[in-house]
Short mmCIF file of C-alpha atoms in Angstrom, two decimals:
data_model
loop_
_atom_site.label_atom_id
_atom_site.label_comp_id
_atom_site.label_asym_id
_atom_site.label_seq_id
_atom_site.Cartn_x
_atom_site.Cartn_y
_atom_site.Cartn_z
CA MET A 1 132.29 -20.66 -24.23
CA PRO A 2 135.66 -20.15 -25.83
CA ALA A 3 136.05 -16.86 -27.82
CA GLU A 4 136.27 -18.75 -31.12
CA ILE A 5 132.88 -20.37 -30.57
CA LEU A 6 131.29 -17.14 -29.30
CA GLU A 7 132.48 -15.37 -32.60
CA THR A 8 130.67 -17.89 -34.77
CA THR A 9 127.57 -18.60 -32.65
CA PRO A 10 124.56 -16.40 -33.41
CA ARG A 11 123.67 -14.29 -30.37
CA ARG A 12 120.35 -15.26 -28.93
CA ALA A 13 117.93 -12.29 -28.50
CA LEU A 14 114.43 -11.68 -27.16
CA VAL A 15 112.71 -8.54 -28.17
CA THR A 16 109.28 -7.58 -26.60
CA GLY A 17 106.74 -5.55 -28.32
CA ALA A 18 108.24 -6.51 -31.66
CA ALA A 19 105.20 -6.76 -33.92
CA GLY A 20 105.77 -3.35 -35.21
CA GLY A 21 107.41 0.01 -34.66
CA LEU A 22 110.69 0.26 -32.74
CA GLY A 23 110.62 -3.36 -31.65
CA ARG A 24 110.24 -4.60 -35.18
CA GLU A 25 113.19 -2.41 -36.28
CA VAL A 26 115.42 -3.58 -33.48
CA ALA A 27 114.62 -7.18 -34.38
CA ILE A 28 115.51 -6.56 -37.94
CA GLN A 29 118.76 -4.80 -37.14
CA LEU A 30 119.78 -7.54 -34.69
CA ALA A 31 119.15 -10.15 -37.34
CA ALA A 32 121.35 -8.14 -39.79
CA ARG A 33 124.12 -8.61 -37.12
CA ARG A 34 123.79 -12.46 -37.14
CA CYS A 35 121.52 -12.71 -34.02
CA ALA A 36 118.77 -15.23 -33.68
CA VAL A 37 115.70 -13.28 -32.57
CA ALA A 38 112.52 -14.36 -30.64
CA ILE A 39 109.73 -11.84 -31.29
CA ALA A 40 107.31 -11.41 -28.33
CA ASP A 41 103.99 -9.71 -28.76
CA VAL A 42 100.24 -9.99 -28.32
CA ASN A 43 99.77 -9.24 -32.01
CA ALA A 44 100.28 -12.62 -33.74
CA GLU A 45 99.97 -11.18 -37.39
CA GLY A 46 102.49 -8.44 -36.70
CA ALA A 47 104.83 -10.84 -34.96
CA ALA A 48 104.72 -13.14 -37.97
CA GLU A 49 105.61 -10.39 -40.23
CA THR A 50 108.49 -9.36 -38.17
CA ALA A 51 109.68 -12.98 -38.14
CA ARG A 52 109.52 -13.02 -41.92
CA LEU A 53 111.64 -9.89 -42.16
CA VAL A 54 114.11 -11.34 -39.61
CA ARG A 55 114.44 -14.50 -41.74
CA GLU A 56 114.96 -12.42 -44.83
CA LYS A 57 118.21 -11.29 -43.13
CA GLY A 58 119.32 -14.86 -42.90
CA ALA A 59 118.69 -15.16 -39.18
CA GLU A 60 116.63 -17.57 -37.11
CA ALA A 61 113.36 -16.25 -35.75
CA GLU A 62 110.76 -17.49 -33.22
CA THR A 63 107.52 -15.87 -32.28
CA ILE A 64 106.15 -15.85 -28.80
CA ILE A 65 102.54 -14.74 -28.72
CA GLY A 66 100.92 -13.77 -25.40
CA ASP A 67 100.01 -11.03 -22.92
CA PHE A 68 103.05 -10.25 -20.69
CA THR A 69 100.83 -8.88 -18.15
CA ARG A 70 99.70 -12.40 -17.23
CA GLU A 71 101.45 -13.93 -14.29
CA GLY A 72 104.37 -16.17 -15.62
CA ALA A 73 104.19 -14.96 -19.22
CA PRO A 74 107.59 -13.04 -19.16
CA GLU A 75 109.30 -15.95 -17.47
CA ALA A 76 107.77 -18.45 -19.95
CA ALA A 77 109.03 -16.37 -22.85
CA VAL A 78 112.60 -16.46 -21.55
CA GLU A 79 112.32 -20.27 -21.01
CA LYS A 80 111.15 -20.70 -24.69
CA VAL A 81 114.33 -18.93 -25.83
CA VAL A 82 116.53 -20.97 -23.66
CA VAL A 83 114.88 -24.28 -24.73
CA GLN A 84 115.21 -23.21 -28.35
CA TRP A 85 118.69 -21.94 -28.57
CA GLY A 86 120.27 -23.15 -25.29
CA GLY A 87 120.59 -19.68 -23.59
CA ILE A 88 119.73 -16.11 -23.96
CA ASP A 89 122.31 -13.32 -24.62
CA ILE A 90 120.11 -10.23 -25.32
CA LEU A 91 116.85 -9.00 -23.81
CA VAL A 92 115.26 -5.89 -25.13
CA ASN A 93 112.23 -4.79 -23.12
CA ASN A 94 110.42 -2.72 -25.59
CA ALA A 95 106.76 -3.52 -25.02
CA GLY A 96 104.91 -0.54 -23.57
CA TYR A 97 101.43 0.89 -22.99
CA GLY A 98 100.11 4.25 -22.13
CA VAL A 99 96.92 6.38 -22.44
CA ILE A 100 96.13 10.06 -22.11
CA GLU A 101 94.14 10.64 -18.99
CA PRO A 102 94.10 13.73 -16.84
CA PHE A 103 95.62 12.88 -13.45
CA LEU A 104 92.47 13.95 -11.48
CA ASP A 105 90.30 11.63 -13.70
CA ALA A 106 92.69 8.67 -13.64
CA THR A 107 90.95 5.26 -13.58
CA TYR A 108 92.11 2.21 -11.68
CA LYS A 109 91.89 0.07 -14.81
CA SER A 110 94.19 2.21 -17.00
CA TRP A 111 96.67 2.83 -14.09
CA THR A 112 96.97 -0.83 -13.26
CA ARG A 113 97.26 -1.89 -16.90
CA THR A 114 100.04 0.63 -17.53
CA LEU A 115 102.00 -0.44 -14.54
CA ALA A 116 101.44 -4.14 -15.15
CA LEU A 117 102.98 -4.04 -18.63
CA ASN A 118 105.62 -1.29 -18.23
CA VAL A 119 106.88 -2.16 -14.85
CA THR A 120 105.86 -5.57 -13.49
CA ALA A 121 106.18 -7.52 -16.73
CA LEU A 122 109.48 -5.74 -17.53
CA ALA A 123 110.79 -6.56 -13.98
CA MET A 124 109.90 -10.23 -14.36
CA ALA A 125 111.56 -10.49 -17.80
CA CYS A 126 114.73 -8.91 -16.30
CA LYS A 127 114.63 -11.37 -13.48
CA ALA A 128 114.11 -14.36 -15.66
CA ALA A 129 116.70 -13.45 -18.24
CA GLY A 130 119.07 -12.27 -15.53
CA ARG A 131 118.93 -15.65 -13.74
CA VAL A 132 120.03 -17.35 -17.03
CA MET A 133 122.71 -14.76 -17.87
CA ARG A 134 124.12 -15.11 -14.27
CA GLU A 135 124.81 -18.70 -14.99
CA GLN A 136 126.28 -17.95 -18.32
CA ARG A 137 128.24 -14.94 -16.73
CA SER A 138 127.42 -12.88 -19.77
CA GLY A 139 124.40 -11.05 -21.25
CA ARG A 140 122.92 -7.66 -22.01
CA ILE A 141 119.55 -6.21 -20.96
CA ILE A 142 118.20 -3.08 -22.52
CA ASN A 143 115.06 -1.38 -21.15
CA ILE A 144 113.22 1.23 -23.16
CA THR A 145 112.43 4.17 -20.95
CA SER A 146 111.26 7.65 -21.87
CA PRO A 147 112.22 11.38 -21.33
CA GLY A 148 108.82 11.60 -19.74
CA SER A 149 110.13 9.74 -16.65
CA ARG A 150 111.69 12.99 -15.57
CA MET A 151 108.91 15.37 -16.54
CA ALA A 152 105.66 16.49 -14.93
CA LEU A 153 102.99 15.54 -17.32
CA PRO A 154 99.61 15.58 -15.70
CA ASP A 155 97.84 14.05 -18.72
CA TYR A 156 100.12 11.18 -18.90
CA THR A 157 100.97 10.44 -15.25
CA ALA A 158 100.65 6.63 -15.24
CA TYR A 159 102.87 6.28 -18.18
CA THR A 160 105.61 8.61 -16.87
CA ALA A 161 105.51 7.03 -13.43
CA SER A 162 105.90 3.58 -15.04
CA LYS A 163 108.98 4.76 -16.90
CA ALA A 164 110.42 6.17 -13.69
CA GLY A 165 109.94 2.72 -12.47
CA VAL A 166 111.87 1.34 -15.46
CA ASP A 167 114.80 3.68 -14.65
CA SER A 168 114.80 2.37 -11.09
CA ILE A 169 114.64 -1.32 -12.06
CA THR A 170 117.46 -0.76 -14.63
CA ARG A 171 119.80 0.54 -11.91
CA ALA A 172 118.80 -2.18 -9.44
CA ALA A 173 119.16 -5.07 -11.91
CA ALA A 174 122.47 -3.55 -13.12
CA VAL A 175 123.93 -3.69 -9.68
CA ALA A 176 122.55 -7.15 -8.92
CA LEU A 177 124.04 -8.60 -12.17
CA ALA A 178 127.25 -6.64 -12.36
CA PRO A 179 129.29 -9.33 -10.42
CA TYR A 180 128.36 -11.78 -13.19
CA GLY A 181 129.42 -9.67 -16.12
CA VAL A 182 125.85 -8.97 -17.18
CA LEU A 183 125.13 -5.42 -18.36
CA VAL A 184 121.83 -3.65 -17.90
CA ASN A 185 121.24 -0.28 -19.52
CA SER A 186 118.26 1.78 -20.75
CA LEU A 187 117.52 4.02 -23.74
CA ALA A 188 115.12 6.90 -23.66
CA PRO A 189 113.91 7.76 -27.15
CA GLY A 190 112.22 10.99 -28.02
CA MET A 191 109.29 11.48 -30.33
CA MET A 192 109.13 8.95 -33.17
CA ASP A 193 106.66 8.17 -35.80
CA THR A 194 105.19 5.02 -34.31
CA GLU A 195 101.50 3.82 -33.94
CA MET A 196 101.70 4.33 -30.24
CA GLN A 197 103.12 7.82 -30.57
CA ARG A 198 100.63 8.89 -33.18
CA SER A 199 97.74 7.58 -31.07
CA THR A 200 98.99 9.21 -28.00
CA GLU A 201 99.46 12.63 -29.52
CA ALA A 202 96.02 12.52 -31.16
CA ASP A 203 94.53 11.83 -27.81
CA LEU A 204 96.63 14.57 -26.17
CA ALA A 205 95.42 17.10 -28.89
CA ARG A 206 91.80 16.20 -28.10
CA ALA A 207 92.23 16.44 -24.42
CA ASN A 208 93.63 19.95 -24.79
CA GLY A 209 90.93 21.11 -27.21
CA ARG A 210 93.24 21.35 -30.19
CA ASN A 211 91.23 20.48 -33.46
CA ASP A 212 94.08 21.00 -35.83
CA LEU A 213 96.18 17.84 -35.22
CA GLN A 214 99.01 18.71 -37.69
CA ALA A 215 99.44 22.21 -36.17
CA PHE A 216 99.66 20.61 -32.69
CA LEU A 217 102.29 18.05 -33.94
CA ASP A 218 104.33 20.76 -35.65
CA GLU A 219 104.28 22.83 -32.39
CA ARG A 220 105.50 19.81 -30.39
CA THR A 221 108.22 19.10 -32.98
CA ARG A 222 109.58 22.72 -32.74
CA ARG A 223 110.28 22.11 -29.01
CA ILE A 224 113.07 19.57 -29.97
CA PRO A 225 116.33 21.31 -30.27
CA LEU A 226 117.41 19.24 -33.35
CA GLY A 227 114.15 20.46 -34.87
CA ARG A 228 112.86 17.05 -36.16
CA ARG A 229 111.48 13.77 -34.78
CA ALA A 230 113.63 10.70 -34.54
CA GLU A 231 113.65 8.08 -37.25
CA ILE A 232 112.71 4.58 -35.94
CA SER A 233 115.84 3.16 -37.67
CA GLU A 234 118.30 5.55 -35.86
CA VAL A 235 116.77 4.82 -32.52
CA ALA A 236 117.02 1.17 -33.19
CA GLU A 237 120.67 1.58 -34.16
CA ALA A 238 121.28 2.95 -30.61
CA VAL A 239 119.38 0.00 -28.96
CA VAL A 240 121.48 -2.52 -31.10
CA TRP A 241 124.75 -0.60 -30.08
CA LEU A 242 123.77 -1.09 -26.44
CA CYS A 243 123.12 -4.88 -27.33
CA LEU A 244 126.33 -5.62 -29.13
CA ASP A 245 128.87 -2.84 -29.20
CA ALA A 246 128.65 -0.70 -25.99
CA PRO A 247 131.81 -0.95 -23.74
CA LYS A 248 131.82 -3.77 -21.28
CA TYR A 249 132.27 -1.34 -18.49
CA MET A 250 129.02 0.45 -19.24
CA THR A 251 126.14 -0.59 -16.99
CA ALA A 252 123.33 0.96 -14.92
CA GLU A 253 123.38 3.75 -17.59
CA ARG A 254 120.45 5.74 -19.34
CA LEU A 255 121.20 6.71 -22.90
CA ASN A 256 119.04 9.71 -24.02
CA MET A 257 118.16 9.88 -27.63
CA SER A 258 115.61 12.76 -27.75
CA GLY A 259 117.22 15.33 -30.06
CA GLY A 260 118.30 17.42 -27.09
CA LEU A 261 114.85 17.34 -25.39
CA ASP A 262 116.16 15.41 -22.34
CA LYS A 263 119.42 17.03 -21.42
CA ASP A 264 120.62 15.04 -18.30
#
């Protein structure tokens, strides 16, 4: 489209796992930047609340309720965005799953569930959006990874392995789509105050025989060079920067936002 049309047309975004936490904040901040936002999640009530908050910013919102681990679900979500708004300009793969489980006691069910959502569903969403963006010759995909993808965490191996997969998919998709002007990057946030983070750390404390949860949390926080946990809003700001403002020559990159915990 001509530049003058692009400047006045709301950018069309799909954010997965947007019923709460980081995904919700990303959706709200994108709405504040004049983006139409599709909110994908299994939590219908949470997704509806995110949609309400998006509309409060004066932006269009759609909800897509379903389990992305089901075959065809990621592609159907992308198709719904394309049908609704005529294309897709932004995909934020934020949905994630993980459980604390000692490596030697790992179950097939939890391992496959983790990889199904964090790796397979993400890859299929990248593929579906990437095909549309290839024809548009524009678009940005941001995958949420983790500092854990580079760490040996025997109580969290399925999750860290899945995030290493996210890193690999990001690089491969970036190279595949680069000839068409489509940018694919990832962001690795550190410890945040989200429902998933709280649940994970409570389970981790129990697995390590730590009865004083607050003392355990404080100990983990002290490991962060900046000495505090990330605010969800500031992590979302970085995601939105990748969506809208990052240089057009930046692709296949991993942006670390862990307060100095991940130093590569």
